[in-house]
Amino acid sequence: MACCCLLICSCQKPNVIVIIPEPVECTPKSGNFTIDNETYLCFENLGAKTGDFSKIIHDTYRQTFKMKPNLGDKSSSHRNYILFEINKKEDKEIGKEGYTLTVKRSHIIAKANTTAGLFYAFQTIRQMAYLDQLTDSKEFHIPCAKITDHPRFAYRGAHLDVSRHFFDVNFVKRYIDLMAAYKLNKFHWHLTDDHGWRIQIDQYPGLTTIGAWRPERTSWDTLHPVQPDEPATYGGYYTKAQIRDIIEYAAARHIDIIPEIEIPGHCSAILATYPQYACDDYPYTVAVGPYWPPKAILCAGNDDVITFYKNVLKEVAELFPYPLIHIGGDEAFNDNWQVCPKCQQRIQDKKLADETALQQWMMNEMEQYLKQFGKTAIMWDDIVSDDMVNQCDVMCWQSPDVAKTAAKHGNDVILCPTSHCYFNYYQGDPEKEPLAMTGLVTLEKAYSFDPMPDGLTEAQAKHILGGQCNLWTEFINTPEQAEYMLLPRLCALSECVWTPLDKKDFKNFSKRLSFHRQYLIKSGYHCHE
Ligand code: ACM
Ligand code: ZN
């Protein structure tokens, strides 16, 4: 269907509005509002939130428009102003994260029920001024319009694997900035895996003195194993102080962080540090390069392992002020458990059917433990079965059918199927693209993602919280490459989780993107064609 927000005149310049993700309703009007040195920013009815909110708007305004805004108390006393106002009476139509925006020649009024909504209104304003951002203009024209906007899903996420390759604090913040620009609100931080442990844990310092480092290899294709004389010089980790800094940075941008601690597989970095937690006496190292199938698994029959995970999760729960913690659960190859006397004893003691049930038991122990801290566990969909015991949230990477089983079981579900959401897969012809994970998710394919599986009842559909993209980094070893794999597929994802289904239109999106891409490139982002 045609979109009201993109009018292309004969010179092929959009004379109205390019917004990604496409808003719910946008009615262009004639004329422009001009941001210049005379523009005032005004804030009304934000109460105690005024200080934090005005600071983030101030900072982003300066970065975007390369000028300092004037701060005004009362909007009415200024000729040219942008007013951010919390509704005095709740506007039910726009919900917790929506906003309304009225752009007139003399002023802009953004209204919302929350500061999150006002923040998204400001992201829309920034995008609307993009044409002047392509030049070194000192004035920025925002086309007059009336916009009503709110998200389709509450969970709108992006994941970053910092284990296969480590990304520093600056890049994590840049990633968060990109998420904020497209109104995404959940940053899934994959902090532990075979190739490196990336989070300071005070009780287990070895995890970061040993588990965060591996020999530097020039190519991911260089084979395992690590040689005894290879120095472990490649890696890194985040201190708790750095993590608190990132939490604050994300919170100002209305982004929650979902930290992930992998249990019980993808754990070579743990076993390199604490080999006593394995079922066997294999000489595990922090993994280097391709490592498949991952044999490393912590011993589910060893009480010290259960205590170890609980101690780690306690520190994670105390550090991250959010309701969700991801505890992994994917690709836990249980060959070692099948022959381990301790694991077999646990199966007998707990009257479990088999090793699959043993994993459910172990994950359930952690899920229950996290409840003490008021946290809900998320697990990958590998743990889903018709008779699953876990009441956790489920992250579905394998197929929408598994998502349906979980939703029918009553678990809340987040979708990120490999078919549409794995942005580590190629986005174009592998012959012409930099090396990537085998698989193809073109921009059009990414755009066709609908987090809502078919065939759920209304009650079951309420369990679908939303979706996210996953950026696994086996073949992504620089910030530039990470951006290249992310952009512009992140733009597509944002419409899948924000825009009403009946307003999604790939042709229209592609047109808007052709203009928006120029802005990304001018802003220094690495963006695929
Ligand atoms: C996954 O890709 N193993 C979640
Ligand atoms: Zn064992």
Coordinates of C-alpha atoms and ligand atoms in Angstrom, one line a residue:
M1 CA 0.0 0.0 0.0
A2 CA 1.1 3.6 -0.6
C3 CA 2.5 5.5 2.3
C4 CA 1.4 9.0 3.1
C5 CA 4.8 10.0 4.4
L6 CA 6.8 9.8 1.2
L7 CA 6.0 12.1 -1.6
I8 CA 8.6 12.0 -4.3
C9 CA 8.6 15.0 -6.6
S10 CA 9.9 14.9 -10.1
C11 CA 13.4 15.8 -9.1
Q12 CA 13.4 12.6 -7.0
K13 CA 14.0 14.4 -3.7
P14 CA 11.5 13.6 -1.0
N15 CA 9.7 16.9 -0.5
V16 CA 8.1 15.6 2.6
I17 CA 9.1 13.0 5.1
V18 CA 11.4 10.0 5.5
I19 CA 11.0 8.1 8.8
I20 CA 12.3 4.6 9.7
P21 CA 10.5 2.8 11.2
E22 CA 7.4 4.0 9.4
P23 CA 5.0 5.6 11.8
V24 CA 1.4 4.5 12.4
E25 CA -0.1 7.7 11.0
C26 CA 1.6 10.6 9.3
T27 CA -0.2 13.5 7.6
P28 CA 2.1 15.9 5.8
K29 CA 1.2 19.6 5.8
S30 CA 2.6 22.4 3.8
G31 CA 5.6 24.5 5.0
N32 CA 8.6 23.7 7.3
F33 CA 9.7 24.4 10.8
T34 CA 13.3 25.7 10.9
I35 CA 15.8 24.7 13.5
D36 CA 18.5 27.4 13.9
N37 CA 20.4 29.3 16.5
E38 CA 17.1 30.9 17.7
T39 CA 15.4 27.6 18.5
Y40 CA 14.3 26.9 22.1
L41 CA 13.8 23.5 23.7
C42 CA 11.0 23.5 26.3
F43 CA 9.9 20.8 28.7
E44 CA 6.6 20.6 30.4
N45 CA 5.1 18.3 33.0
L46 CA 8.2 16.0 33.1
G47 CA 8.5 16.5 36.9
A48 CA 11.6 14.8 38.4
K49 CA 12.6 13.4 35.0
T50 CA 13.2 16.9 33.5
G51 CA 16.9 16.9 34.3
D52 CA 17.8 13.5 32.8
F53 CA 15.5 13.9 29.8
S54 CA 16.6 17.4 28.9
K55 CA 20.3 16.3 29.1
I56 CA 19.9 13.5 26.6
I57 CA 17.9 15.6 24.3
H58 CA 20.4 18.4 24.6
D59 CA 23.4 16.1 23.9
T60 CA 21.7 14.5 20.9
Y61 CA 20.5 17.8 19.6
R62 CA 24.1 19.2 19.7
Q63 CA 25.5 16.1 17.9
T64 CA 22.8 16.1 15.3
F65 CA 22.5 19.8 14.5
K66 CA 26.0 20.9 15.5
M67 CA 24.6 23.7 17.5
K68 CA 23.6 24.5 21.1
P69 CA 19.9 24.7 21.8
N70 CA 18.4 27.5 23.9
L71 CA 16.6 26.3 26.9
G72 CA 13.2 28.0 27.7
D73 CA 10.9 27.7 30.6
K74 CA 7.7 28.6 28.9
S75 CA 7.2 27.7 25.3
S76 CA 4.7 30.5 24.8
S77 CA 7.3 33.2 25.3
H78 CA 9.4 32.0 22.3
R79 CA 9.1 32.5 18.5
N80 CA 10.6 29.3 17.5
Y81 CA 10.5 26.3 19.9
I82 CA 10.2 22.6 20.3
L83 CA 8.1 21.6 23.2
F84 CA 8.3 18.2 24.9
E85 CA 5.3 17.6 27.1
I86 CA 4.0 14.6 29.2
N87 CA 0.3 14.3 28.7
K88 CA -1.6 15.6 31.7
K89 CA -4.3 13.0 31.0
E90 CA -3.1 9.6 29.6
D91 CA -3.6 9.2 25.9
K92 CA -4.7 5.6 25.7
E93 CA -4.2 5.3 21.9
I94 CA -0.4 5.7 22.1
G95 CA 0.3 3.6 25.1
K96 CA 3.6 3.5 27.1
E97 CA 6.0 4.2 24.3
G98 CA 4.0 6.1 21.7
Y99 CA 3.9 9.9 20.9
T100 CA 2.1 12.5 18.9
L101 CA 4.0 15.1 17.0
T102 CA 2.6 18.4 15.6
V103 CA 5.1 20.2 13.4
K104 CA 4.0 23.8 12.5
R105 CA 6.0 26.6 11.0
S106 CA 6.5 28.3 14.3
H107 CA 6.9 25.4 16.6
I108 CA 6.9 21.6 17.2
I109 CA 4.9 20.0 20.0
A110 CA 5.8 16.4 21.0
K111 CA 3.5 14.8 23.5
A112 CA 3.6 11.4 25.1
N113 CA 2.6 9.5 28.3
T114 CA 6.2 8.8 29.2
T115 CA 9.7 10.2 28.5
A116 CA 10.3 7.1 26.4
G117 CA 7.6 8.3 24.0
L118 CA 9.1 11.8 24.0
F119 CA 12.5 10.3 23.3
Y120 CA 11.1 8.5 20.2
A121 CA 9.4 11.7 19.1
F122 CA 12.8 13.3 19.1
Q123 CA 14.3 10.4 17.0
T124 CA 11.5 11.1 14.5
I125 CA 12.3 14.9 14.5
R126 CA 16.0 14.1 13.9
Q127 CA 15.2 11.9 10.9
M128 CA 12.8 14.4 9.4
A129 CA 15.6 16.9 9.2
Y130 CA 17.9 14.5 7.4
L131 CA 18.0 16.4 4.0
D132 CA 19.8 19.4 5.6
Q133 CA 22.1 17.0 7.4
L134 CA 23.4 15.8 4.1
T135 CA 24.9 19.3 3.6
D136 CA 26.8 21.5 6.0
S137 CA 23.7 23.6 6.5
K138 CA 23.3 25.8 9.6
E139 CA 19.5 25.5 9.3
F140 CA 17.5 22.4 9.4
H141 CA 14.0 22.2 7.9
I142 CA 11.5 19.9 9.4
P143 CA 8.4 19.4 7.1
C144 CA 5.2 20.3 8.8
A145 CA 3.1 17.3 9.7
K146 CA 0.8 15.6 12.2
I147 CA 2.1 12.3 13.4
T148 CA 0.6 9.7 15.7
D149 CA 2.9 6.8 16.5
H150 CA 3.3 3.8 18.8
P151 CA 5.0 0.4 18.5
R152 CA 3.5 -2.9 17.5
F153 CA 5.6 -4.9 19.9
A154 CA 6.9 -4.2 23.4
Y155 CA 10.2 -6.1 22.9
R156 CA 12.2 -4.7 20.0
G157 CA 15.8 -6.0 20.3
A158 CA 19.2 -6.3 18.8
H159 CA 21.8 -8.8 20.0
L160 CA 25.6 -8.5 19.9
D161 CA 28.0 -11.4 20.5
V162 CA 31.1 -10.0 22.2
S163 CA 32.7 -13.4 22.9
R164 CA 33.7 -14.5 19.4
H165 CA 35.3 -11.1 19.0
F166 CA 35.5 -8.5 21.6
F167 CA 34.1 -5.0 21.0
D168 CA 35.1 -2.1 23.2
V169 CA 32.9 0.2 25.3
N170 CA 32.9 2.9 22.5
F171 CA 31.5 0.5 20.0
V172 CA 28.9 -0.9 22.3
K173 CA 27.7 2.7 22.8
R174 CA 27.7 3.3 19.1
Y175 CA 25.6 0.1 18.7
I176 CA 23.2 1.4 21.4
D177 CA 23.0 4.8 19.5
L178 CA 21.9 2.9 16.3
M179 CA 19.3 1.0 18.2
A180 CA 17.9 4.2 19.7
A181 CA 17.7 5.8 16.3
Y182 CA 15.4 3.1 15.2
K183 CA 13.3 3.0 18.4
L184 CA 14.7 -0.4 19.5
N185 CA 14.5 -1.0 23.3
K186 CA 16.3 -4.3 24.2
F187 CA 20.0 -4.8 23.9
H188 CA 20.9 -8.5 24.2
W189 CA 24.5 -8.6 25.3
H190 CA 26.0 -12.1 24.6
L191 CA 28.7 -11.9 27.2
T192 CA 30.0 -15.5 27.5
D193 CA 30.8 -18.3 25.1
D194 CA 33.5 -20.7 24.1
H195 CA 35.7 -18.0 22.7
G196 CA 35.9 -15.7 25.6
W197 CA 34.3 -14.6 28.9
R198 CA 33.6 -10.9 28.9
I199 CA 32.2 -9.8 32.2
Q200 CA 34.1 -9.1 35.5
I201 CA 32.9 -11.5 38.2
D202 CA 34.5 -10.6 41.6
Q203 CA 34.2 -14.1 43.1
Y204 CA 35.9 -15.7 40.0
P205 CA 38.6 -13.4 38.8
G206 CA 40.1 -16.2 36.7
L207 CA 37.1 -15.9 34.3
T208 CA 38.6 -12.6 33.1
T209 CA 42.3 -13.1 33.8
I210 CA 42.3 -16.4 31.9
G211 CA 38.9 -16.9 30.3
A212 CA 38.8 -13.6 28.4
W213 CA 42.0 -14.2 26.4
R214 CA 43.0 -16.5 23.5
P215 CA 45.9 -16.6 21.0
E216 CA 45.5 -14.1 18.2
R217 CA 44.8 -15.8 14.9
T218 CA 44.5 -13.8 11.7
S219 CA 41.6 -15.9 10.4
W220 CA 38.6 -17.6 11.9
D221 CA 39.4 -20.5 9.6
T222 CA 42.6 -21.3 11.5
L223 CA 41.9 -24.6 13.1
H224 CA 41.6 -25.6 16.7
P225 CA 43.5 -26.5 18.9
V226 CA 45.5 -23.9 20.7
Q227 CA 49.3 -24.8 20.6
P228 CA 51.1 -24.9 24.0
D229 CA 53.5 -22.1 23.0
E230 CA 50.9 -19.7 21.7
P231 CA 50.5 -16.6 24.0
A232 CA 46.9 -15.7 24.8
T233 CA 47.0 -12.0 23.8
Y234 CA 43.7 -11.5 22.1
G235 CA 40.4 -10.6 23.9
G236 CA 39.2 -8.3 26.6
Y237 CA 36.4 -7.9 29.0
Y238 CA 34.2 -5.3 30.6
T239 CA 34.8 -4.2 34.2
K240 CA 31.8 -3.6 36.4
A241 CA 32.5 0.1 36.3
Q242 CA 32.4 0.0 32.5
I243 CA 29.2 -2.1 32.5
R244 CA 27.5 0.4 34.9
D245 CA 28.6 3.2 32.5
I246 CA 27.0 1.4 29.6
I247 CA 23.8 0.7 31.6
E248 CA 23.5 4.4 32.3
Y249 CA 24.2 5.2 28.7
A250 CA 21.5 2.8 27.5
A251 CA 19.0 3.8 30.1
A252 CA 19.2 7.4 28.9
R253 CA 18.2 6.1 25.5
H254 CA 15.3 4.0 26.9
I255 CA 17.1 0.7 26.2
D256 CA 17.2 -2.2 28.7
I257 CA 20.1 -4.6 28.6
I258 CA 19.6 -8.3 28.6
P259 CA 22.9 -9.8 29.7
E260 CA 23.5 -13.4 28.7
I261 CA 25.4 -16.0 30.7
E262 CA 25.5 -19.3 28.8
I263 CA 24.4 -22.4 30.7
P264 CA 25.5 -25.3 30.5
G265 CA 27.2 -25.4 27.1
H266 CA 29.3 -22.9 25.1
C267 CA 31.6 -22.8 28.1
S268 CA 35.2 -23.5 27.0
A269 CA 36.3 -20.2 28.5
I270 CA 35.0 -21.4 31.9
L271 CA 36.6 -24.8 31.6
A272 CA 39.9 -23.3 30.5
T273 CA 39.9 -21.5 33.8
Y274 CA 38.2 -24.0 36.1
P275 CA 38.7 -27.5 34.6
Q276 CA 37.3 -29.1 37.7
Y277 CA 33.8 -28.1 36.5
A278 CA 34.0 -30.5 33.5
C279 CA 32.7 -34.1 33.4
D280 CA 36.0 -35.2 32.0
D281 CA 39.7 -34.3 32.2
Y282 CA 40.1 -33.0 28.7
P283 CA 42.5 -30.0 28.5
Y284 CA 40.0 -27.3 27.6
T285 CA 41.3 -24.0 26.3
V286 CA 39.5 -20.8 25.4
A287 CA 38.4 -21.8 22.0
V288 CA 40.1 -20.4 18.9
G289 CA 38.4 -20.4 15.5
P290 CA 35.9 -22.9 14.4
Y291 CA 34.9 -25.2 17.2
W292 CA 32.1 -27.5 16.2
P293 CA 30.3 -29.4 17.7
P294 CA 31.2 -27.7 21.0
K295 CA 31.9 -30.6 23.4
A296 CA 32.5 -28.4 26.4
I297 CA 29.7 -28.7 28.9
L298 CA 29.7 -28.1 32.7
C299 CA 29.0 -31.1 34.8
A300 CA 25.3 -31.1 35.9
G301 CA 26.1 -33.7 38.6
N302 CA 28.6 -31.6 40.4
D303 CA 27.2 -29.5 43.2
D304 CA 30.1 -27.1 42.9
V305 CA 29.0 -26.3 39.3
I306 CA 25.5 -25.4 40.5
T307 CA 27.0 -23.2 43.2
F308 CA 29.4 -21.6 40.6
Y309 CA 26.5 -20.6 38.3
K310 CA 24.4 -19.3 41.2
N311 CA 27.3 -17.2 42.4
V312 CA 27.9 -15.8 38.9
L313 CA 24.2 -15.1 38.4
K314 CA 24.0 -13.3 41.8
E315 CA 26.6 -10.8 40.7
V316 CA 24.9 -10.4 37.3
A317 CA 21.5 -9.9 38.9
E318 CA 22.9 -7.3 41.3
L319 CA 24.7 -5.5 38.5
F320 CA 21.9 -5.2 35.9
P321 CA 18.8 -3.4 37.1
Y322 CA 16.4 -5.1 34.6
P323 CA 13.8 -7.8 35.0
L324 CA 15.3 -10.2 32.4
I325 CA 18.5 -12.3 32.4
H326 CA 19.3 -14.7 29.6
I327 CA 20.8 -18.0 30.7
G328 CA 21.5 -19.6 27.3
G329 CA 20.6 -23.3 27.0
D330 CA 21.3 -23.6 23.3
E331 CA 23.4 -26.3 21.7
A332 CA 24.3 -28.1 24.9
F333 CA 25.8 -31.3 23.4
N334 CA 25.4 -33.7 26.3
D335 CA 27.7 -36.6 25.2
N336 CA 29.8 -36.0 28.3
W337 CA 26.8 -36.2 30.6
Q338 CA 25.9 -39.6 29.0
V339 CA 29.1 -41.2 30.3
C340 CA 29.7 -39.1 33.5
P341 CA 28.9 -41.0 36.7
K342 CA 28.0 -37.8 38.6
C343 CA 25.6 -36.7 35.9
Q344 CA 24.0 -40.2 35.8
Q345 CA 23.7 -40.1 39.6
R346 CA 21.9 -36.8 39.4
I347 CA 19.4 -38.2 36.8
Q348 CA 18.7 -41.1 39.2
D349 CA 18.5 -38.9 42.3
K350 CA 16.1 -36.4 40.7
K351 CA 14.1 -39.2 38.9
L352 CA 14.7 -37.6 35.5
A353 CA 14.0 -39.4 32.2
D354 CA 17.3 -38.6 30.5
E355 CA 20.0 -36.0 29.8
T356 CA 17.5 -33.6 28.1
A357 CA 15.5 -33.6 31.3
L358 CA 18.7 -33.1 33.2
Q359 CA 19.3 -29.9 31.3
Q360 CA 15.8 -28.8 32.0
W361 CA 16.3 -29.5 35.7
M362 CA 19.6 -27.5 35.8
M363 CA 18.1 -24.6 33.9
N364 CA 15.1 -24.7 36.2
E365 CA 17.4 -24.5 39.3
M366 CA 18.8 -21.3 37.9
E367 CA 15.4 -19.9 36.8
Q368 CA 14.1 -20.4 40.4
Y369 CA 17.3 -19.0 41.9
L370 CA 16.9 -15.8 39.8
K371 CA 13.4 -15.3 41.1
Q372 CA 14.9 -14.4 44.5
F373 CA 16.3 -11.3 42.8
G374 CA 13.0 -10.5 41.1
K375 CA 14.4 -11.7 37.7
T376 CA 12.8 -13.7 34.9
A377 CA 15.1 -16.1 33.0
I378 CA 15.2 -16.2 29.2
M379 CA 16.4 -19.4 27.5
W380 CA 17.0 -20.3 23.9
D381 CA 14.3 -22.4 22.4
D382 CA 16.4 -25.6 22.6
I383 CA 14.7 -26.2 26.0
V384 CA 11.2 -26.1 24.6
S385 CA 9.2 -29.4 24.7
D386 CA 5.5 -30.2 25.1
D387 CA 6.1 -31.2 28.7
M388 CA 8.7 -28.5 29.6
V389 CA 8.9 -27.5 33.2
N390 CA 10.5 -24.1 32.7
Q391 CA 8.3 -21.0 33.0
C392 CA 11.0 -18.8 31.6
D393 CA 10.8 -16.5 28.6
V394 CA 11.8 -18.3 25.5
M395 CA 14.0 -16.9 22.7
C396 CA 13.2 -18.7 19.4
W397 CA 16.0 -18.9 16.9
Q398 CA 15.1 -22.2 15.3
S399 CA 11.5 -22.1 13.9
P400 CA 8.2 -20.3 14.5
D401 CA 6.7 -23.7 15.3
V402 CA 8.8 -23.9 18.4
A403 CA 7.6 -20.4 19.3
K404 CA 4.0 -21.6 18.9
T405 CA 4.7 -24.6 21.2
A406 CA 6.2 -22.2 23.8
A407 CA 3.3 -19.7 23.6
K408 CA 0.7 -22.5 23.8
H409 CA 2.6 -23.7 26.9
G410 CA 2.1 -20.2 28.4
N411 CA 5.7 -19.0 28.1
D412 CA 6.4 -15.4 26.9
V413 CA 8.3 -15.6 23.6
I414 CA 10.8 -13.5 21.6
L415 CA 11.4 -14.4 18.0
C416 CA 14.8 -14.2 16.2
P417 CA 14.6 -17.0 13.6
T418 CA 17.8 -17.7 11.6
S419 CA 15.7 -17.4 8.4
H420 CA 15.1 -13.7 8.9
C421 CA 17.0 -12.3 11.9
Y422 CA 20.6 -13.7 11.7
F423 CA 22.5 -10.7 10.5
N424 CA 25.8 -12.6 10.6
Y425 CA 24.6 -14.4 7.5
Y426 CA 25.4 -13.1 4.0
Q427 CA 23.2 -10.2 2.8
G428 CA 24.2 -10.6 -0.8
D429 CA 26.0 -12.8 -3.3
P430 CA 28.7 -14.6 -1.2
E431 CA 31.1 -14.3 -4.2
K432 CA 31.0 -10.5 -3.8
E433 CA 30.6 -10.1 -0.1
P434 CA 33.2 -10.3 2.7
L435 CA 33.4 -13.7 4.4
A436 CA 30.3 -14.4 6.5
M437 CA 28.4 -17.2 8.2
T438 CA 26.9 -19.6 5.6
G439 CA 23.3 -18.6 5.0
L440 CA 21.5 -15.8 3.3
V441 CA 19.3 -13.1 4.8
T442 CA 18.8 -10.4 2.1
L443 CA 17.3 -7.0 3.1
E444 CA 14.0 -8.1 1.6
K445 CA 14.0 -11.3 3.5
A446 CA 14.8 -9.4 6.7
Y447 CA 12.0 -7.0 6.0
S448 CA 9.5 -9.9 5.5
F449 CA 10.0 -11.0 9.2
D450 CA 6.7 -11.0 11.2
P451 CA 7.3 -11.9 14.8
M452 CA 3.7 -13.1 15.2
P453 CA 3.4 -16.8 14.2
D454 CA 0.2 -17.9 12.4
G455 CA -2.5 -19.9 14.1
L456 CA -2.3 -18.6 17.7
T457 CA -5.5 -17.8 19.7
E458 CA -5.7 -14.2 21.0
A459 CA -4.7 -15.4 24.5
Q460 CA -1.6 -17.3 23.1
A461 CA -0.7 -14.4 20.8
K462 CA -0.3 -12.2 23.9
H463 CA 2.8 -14.3 24.8
I464 CA 4.6 -13.1 21.7
L465 CA 6.6 -10.2 23.1
G466 CA 8.4 -9.2 19.9
G467 CA 11.6 -9.9 18.0
Q468 CA 15.2 -9.1 17.6
C469 CA 18.2 -9.5 15.2
N470 CA 21.2 -11.5 16.2
L471 CA 24.8 -10.5 15.4
W472 CA 27.0 -13.4 16.0
T473 CA 30.6 -12.4 15.4
E474 CA 32.6 -15.4 14.3
F475 CA 33.3 -13.6 11.0
I476 CA 33.0 -10.1 12.3
N477 CA 36.1 -8.8 13.9
T478 CA 36.0 -5.0 13.5
P479 CA 33.4 -2.3 14.4
E480 CA 33.3 -1.4 10.7
Q481 CA 32.3 -5.0 9.7
A482 CA 29.7 -5.2 12.5
E483 CA 28.1 -2.0 11.1
Y484 CA 28.2 -3.3 7.6
M485 CA 26.4 -6.5 8.6
L486 CA 23.9 -4.6 10.6
L487 CA 23.0 -1.8 8.2
P488 CA 20.6 -1.5 6.6
R489 CA 19.1 -4.7 7.8
L490 CA 18.6 -3.1 11.3
C491 CA 16.3 -0.5 9.5
A492 CA 14.2 -3.4 8.1
L493 CA 14.0 -5.1 11.5
S494 CA 12.8 -1.9 13.1
E495 CA 9.7 -1.8 10.9
C496 CA 9.1 -5.5 11.6
V497 CA 8.8 -4.8 15.3
W498 CA 7.4 -1.3 15.3
T499 CA 5.2 -0.6 12.3
P500 CA 1.7 -1.9 12.0
L501 CA 1.6 -5.0 9.7
D502 CA -0.8 -3.3 7.2
K503 CA 1.6 -0.4 6.8
K504 CA 4.6 -2.5 5.9
D505 CA 5.6 -2.3 2.3
F506 CA 9.0 -3.3 1.0
K507 CA 8.8 -1.1 -2.1
N508 CA 8.0 2.0 -0.1
F509 CA 10.6 1.0 2.6
S510 CA 13.3 0.7 -0.2
K511 CA 12.5 4.2 -1.5
R512 CA 12.7 5.7 2.0
L513 CA 15.9 3.8 2.6
S514 CA 17.5 5.1 -0.6
F515 CA 17.4 8.6 1.0
H516 CA 18.1 7.5 4.5
R517 CA 21.1 5.5 3.5
Q518 CA 22.8 8.7 2.2
Y519 CA 22.3 10.1 5.7
L520 CA 23.9 7.0 7.3
I521 CA 26.9 7.2 5.0
K522 CA 27.3 10.9 5.5
S523 CA 27.2 10.3 9.2
G524 CA 30.1 7.9 8.9
Y525 CA 28.3 4.5 9.2
H526 CA 29.4 1.5 7.2
C527 CA 26.4 0.4 5.3
H528 CA 25.7 -2.4 2.8
E529 CA 24.4 -1.3 -0.6
Ligands
ACM1 C1 22.1 -20.0 18.5 O1 22.3 -19.5 17.4 N1 22.8 -21.0 18.8 C2 21.2 -19.4 19.5
ZN2 ZN 29.1 -34.7 34.7

